[in-house]
PDB file of C-alpha atoms in Angstrom:
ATOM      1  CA  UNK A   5       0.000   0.000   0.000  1.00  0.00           C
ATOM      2  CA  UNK A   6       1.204   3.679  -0.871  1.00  0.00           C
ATOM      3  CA  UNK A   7       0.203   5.491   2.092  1.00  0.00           C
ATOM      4  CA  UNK A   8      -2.635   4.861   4.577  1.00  0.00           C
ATOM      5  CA  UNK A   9      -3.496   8.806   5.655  1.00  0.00           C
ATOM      6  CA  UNK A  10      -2.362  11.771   3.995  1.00  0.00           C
ATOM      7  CA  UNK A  11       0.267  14.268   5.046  1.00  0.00           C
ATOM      8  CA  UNK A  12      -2.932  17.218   5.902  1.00  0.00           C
ATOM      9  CA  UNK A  13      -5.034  14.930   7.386  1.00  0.00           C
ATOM     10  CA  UNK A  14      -3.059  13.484  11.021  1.00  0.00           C
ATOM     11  CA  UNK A  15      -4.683  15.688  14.037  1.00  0.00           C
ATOM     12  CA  UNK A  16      -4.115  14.954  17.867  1.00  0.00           C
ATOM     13  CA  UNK A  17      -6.797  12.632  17.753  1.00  0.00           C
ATOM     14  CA  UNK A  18      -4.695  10.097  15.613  1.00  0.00           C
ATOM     15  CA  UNK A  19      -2.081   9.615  18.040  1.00  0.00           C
ATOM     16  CA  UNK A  20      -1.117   6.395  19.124  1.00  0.00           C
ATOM     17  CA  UNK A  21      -1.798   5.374  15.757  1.00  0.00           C
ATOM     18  CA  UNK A  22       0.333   3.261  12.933  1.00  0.00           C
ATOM     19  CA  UNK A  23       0.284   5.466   9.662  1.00  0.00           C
ATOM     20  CA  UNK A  24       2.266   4.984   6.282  1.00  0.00           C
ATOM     21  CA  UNK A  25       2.631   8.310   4.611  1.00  0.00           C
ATOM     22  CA  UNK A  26       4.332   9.277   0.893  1.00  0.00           C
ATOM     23  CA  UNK A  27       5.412  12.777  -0.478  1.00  0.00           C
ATOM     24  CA  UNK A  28       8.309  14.928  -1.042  1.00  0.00           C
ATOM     25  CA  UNK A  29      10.919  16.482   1.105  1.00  0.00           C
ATOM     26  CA  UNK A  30      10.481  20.144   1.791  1.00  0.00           C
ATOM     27  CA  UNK A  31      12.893  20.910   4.662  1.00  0.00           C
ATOM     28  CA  UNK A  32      15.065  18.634   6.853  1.00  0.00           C
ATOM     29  CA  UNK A  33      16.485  19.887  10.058  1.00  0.00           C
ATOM     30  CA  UNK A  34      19.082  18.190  12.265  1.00  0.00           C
ATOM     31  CA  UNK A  35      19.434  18.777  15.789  1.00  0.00           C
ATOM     32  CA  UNK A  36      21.579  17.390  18.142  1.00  0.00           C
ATOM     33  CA  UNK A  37      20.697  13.496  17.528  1.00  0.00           C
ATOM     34  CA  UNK A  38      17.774  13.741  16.365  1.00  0.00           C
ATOM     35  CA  UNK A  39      16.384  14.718  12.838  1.00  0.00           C
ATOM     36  CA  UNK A  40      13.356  16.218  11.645  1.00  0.00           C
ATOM     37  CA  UNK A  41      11.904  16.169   7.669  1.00  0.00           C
ATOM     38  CA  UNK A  42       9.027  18.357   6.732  1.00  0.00           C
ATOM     39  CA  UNK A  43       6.933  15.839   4.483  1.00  0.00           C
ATOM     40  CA  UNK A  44       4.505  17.600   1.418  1.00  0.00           C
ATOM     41  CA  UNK A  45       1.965  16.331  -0.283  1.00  0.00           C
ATOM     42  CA  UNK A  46      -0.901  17.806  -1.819  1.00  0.00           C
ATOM     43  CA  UNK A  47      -3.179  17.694   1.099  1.00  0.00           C
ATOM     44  CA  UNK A  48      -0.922  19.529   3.637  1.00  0.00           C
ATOM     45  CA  UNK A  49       2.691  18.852   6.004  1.00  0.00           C
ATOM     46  CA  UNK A  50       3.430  16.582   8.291  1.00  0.00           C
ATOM     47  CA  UNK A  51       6.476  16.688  10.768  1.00  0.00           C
ATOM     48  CA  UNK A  52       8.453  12.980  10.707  1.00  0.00           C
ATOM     49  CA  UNK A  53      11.142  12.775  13.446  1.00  0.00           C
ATOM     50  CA  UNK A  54      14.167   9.892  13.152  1.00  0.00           C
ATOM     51  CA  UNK A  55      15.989   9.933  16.344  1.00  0.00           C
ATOM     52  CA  UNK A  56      19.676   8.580  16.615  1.00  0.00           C
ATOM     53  CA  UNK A  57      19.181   6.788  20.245  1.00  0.00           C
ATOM     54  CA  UNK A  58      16.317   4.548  18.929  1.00  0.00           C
ATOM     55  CA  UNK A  59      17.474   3.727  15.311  1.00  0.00           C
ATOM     56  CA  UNK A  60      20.790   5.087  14.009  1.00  0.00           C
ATOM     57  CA  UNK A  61      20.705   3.618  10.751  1.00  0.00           C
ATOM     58  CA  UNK A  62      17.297   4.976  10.115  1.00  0.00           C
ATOM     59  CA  UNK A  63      18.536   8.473  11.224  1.00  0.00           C
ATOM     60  CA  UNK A  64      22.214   8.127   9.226  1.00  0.00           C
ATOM     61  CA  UNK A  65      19.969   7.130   5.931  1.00  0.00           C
ATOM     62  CA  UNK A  66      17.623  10.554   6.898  1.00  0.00           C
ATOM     63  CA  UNK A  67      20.686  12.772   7.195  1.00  0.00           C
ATOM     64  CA  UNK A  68      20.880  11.743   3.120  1.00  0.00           C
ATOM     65  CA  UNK A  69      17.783  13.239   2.158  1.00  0.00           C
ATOM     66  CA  UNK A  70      17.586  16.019  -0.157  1.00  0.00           C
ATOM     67  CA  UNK A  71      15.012  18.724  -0.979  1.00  0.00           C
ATOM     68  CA  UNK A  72      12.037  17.085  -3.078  1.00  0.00           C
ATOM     69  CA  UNK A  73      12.868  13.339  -2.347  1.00  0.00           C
ATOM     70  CA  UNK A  74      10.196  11.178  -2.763  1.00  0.00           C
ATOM     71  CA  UNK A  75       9.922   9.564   0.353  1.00  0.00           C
ATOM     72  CA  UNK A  76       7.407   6.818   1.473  1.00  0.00           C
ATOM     73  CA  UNK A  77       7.267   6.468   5.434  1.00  0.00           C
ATOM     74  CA  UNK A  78       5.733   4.253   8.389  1.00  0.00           C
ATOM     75  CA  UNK A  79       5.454   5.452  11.855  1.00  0.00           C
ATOM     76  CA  UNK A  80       3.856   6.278  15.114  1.00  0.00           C
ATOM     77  CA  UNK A  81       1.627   9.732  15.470  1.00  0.00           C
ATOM     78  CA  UNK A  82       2.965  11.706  18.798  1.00  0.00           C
ATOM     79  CA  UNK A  83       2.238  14.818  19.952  1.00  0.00           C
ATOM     80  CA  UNK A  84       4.782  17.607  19.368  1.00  0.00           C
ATOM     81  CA  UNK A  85       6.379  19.030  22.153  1.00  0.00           C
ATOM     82  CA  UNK A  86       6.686  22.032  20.780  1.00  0.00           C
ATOM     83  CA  UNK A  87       3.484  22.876  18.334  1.00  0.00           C
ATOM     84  CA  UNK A  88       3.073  24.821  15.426  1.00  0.00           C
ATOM     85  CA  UNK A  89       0.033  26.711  15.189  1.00  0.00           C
ATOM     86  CA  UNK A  90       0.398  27.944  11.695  1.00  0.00           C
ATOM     87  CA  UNK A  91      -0.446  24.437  10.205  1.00  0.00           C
ATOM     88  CA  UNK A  92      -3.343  22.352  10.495  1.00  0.00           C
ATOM     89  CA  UNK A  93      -0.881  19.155  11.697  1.00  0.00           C
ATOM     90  CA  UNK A  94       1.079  21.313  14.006  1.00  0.00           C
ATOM     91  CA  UNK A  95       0.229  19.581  17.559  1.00  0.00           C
ATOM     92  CA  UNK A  96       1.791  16.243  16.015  1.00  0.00           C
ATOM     93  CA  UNK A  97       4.505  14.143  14.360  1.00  0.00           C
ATOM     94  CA  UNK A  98       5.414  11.276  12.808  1.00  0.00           C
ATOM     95  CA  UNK A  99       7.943   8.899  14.796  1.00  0.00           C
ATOM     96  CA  UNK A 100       9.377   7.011  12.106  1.00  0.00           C
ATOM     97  CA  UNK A 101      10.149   3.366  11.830  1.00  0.00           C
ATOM     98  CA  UNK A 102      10.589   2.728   8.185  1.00  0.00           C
ATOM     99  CA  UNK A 103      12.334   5.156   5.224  1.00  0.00           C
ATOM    100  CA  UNK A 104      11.932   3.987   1.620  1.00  0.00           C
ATOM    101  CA  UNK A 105      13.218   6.482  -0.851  1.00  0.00           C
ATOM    102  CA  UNK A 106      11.282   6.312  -3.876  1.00  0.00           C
ATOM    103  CA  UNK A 107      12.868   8.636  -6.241  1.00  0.00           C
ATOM    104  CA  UNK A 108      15.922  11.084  -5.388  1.00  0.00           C
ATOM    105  CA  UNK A 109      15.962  14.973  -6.995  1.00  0.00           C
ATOM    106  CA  UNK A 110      18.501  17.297  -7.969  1.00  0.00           C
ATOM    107  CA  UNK A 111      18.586  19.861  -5.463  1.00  0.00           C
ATOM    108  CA  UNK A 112      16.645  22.563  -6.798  1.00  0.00           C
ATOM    109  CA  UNK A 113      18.673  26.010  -7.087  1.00  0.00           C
TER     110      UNK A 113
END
């Protein structure tokens, strides 16, 4: 299966929950051992967080990613700690457990 919820559609309500998501890079952020990839799709953005304590392989293989990968994801909803009110998925993220790269792009200019 491609995805089982969309990137716009995860609320607080959905957490706790198993989802498999798929859609394009648009920012990835690295802090301390943890990083953090803003996932697109035509519905909306959803945080994914790979942490290096829990799965360093995963995280190593997220440090890769460049802007407008095609990504394909499974994880566990969480609420964020800290929550972004300025999109409609702000109050959660996506713990992820499995990366597949689907397609790789030339990083745009």
């Amino acid at each position: 299966m491609y995805r089982t919820r969309t990137c716009g559609d995860l609320r607080l309500a959905d957490e706790g929950l198993v989802v498999k998501l798929a859609g394009w890079v648009q920012k990835t952020r690295k802090m301390g051992g943890m990083t953090f990839v803003d996932l697109r799709d035509r519905y909306g953005i959803t945080q994914l967080v790979f942490n290096q304590e829990v799965n360093s392989a995963l995280c190593e293989q997220a440090n890769k990613l460049g802007r407008e990968y095609v990504i394909q994801v499974t994880g566990v909803v969480r609420e964020r700690s800290s929550k972004n009110t300025h999109i409609p998925t702000g109050e959660i993220e996506l713990v992820v457990s499995e990366l597949n790269i689907l397609n790789t792009a030339v990083t745009p200019p």
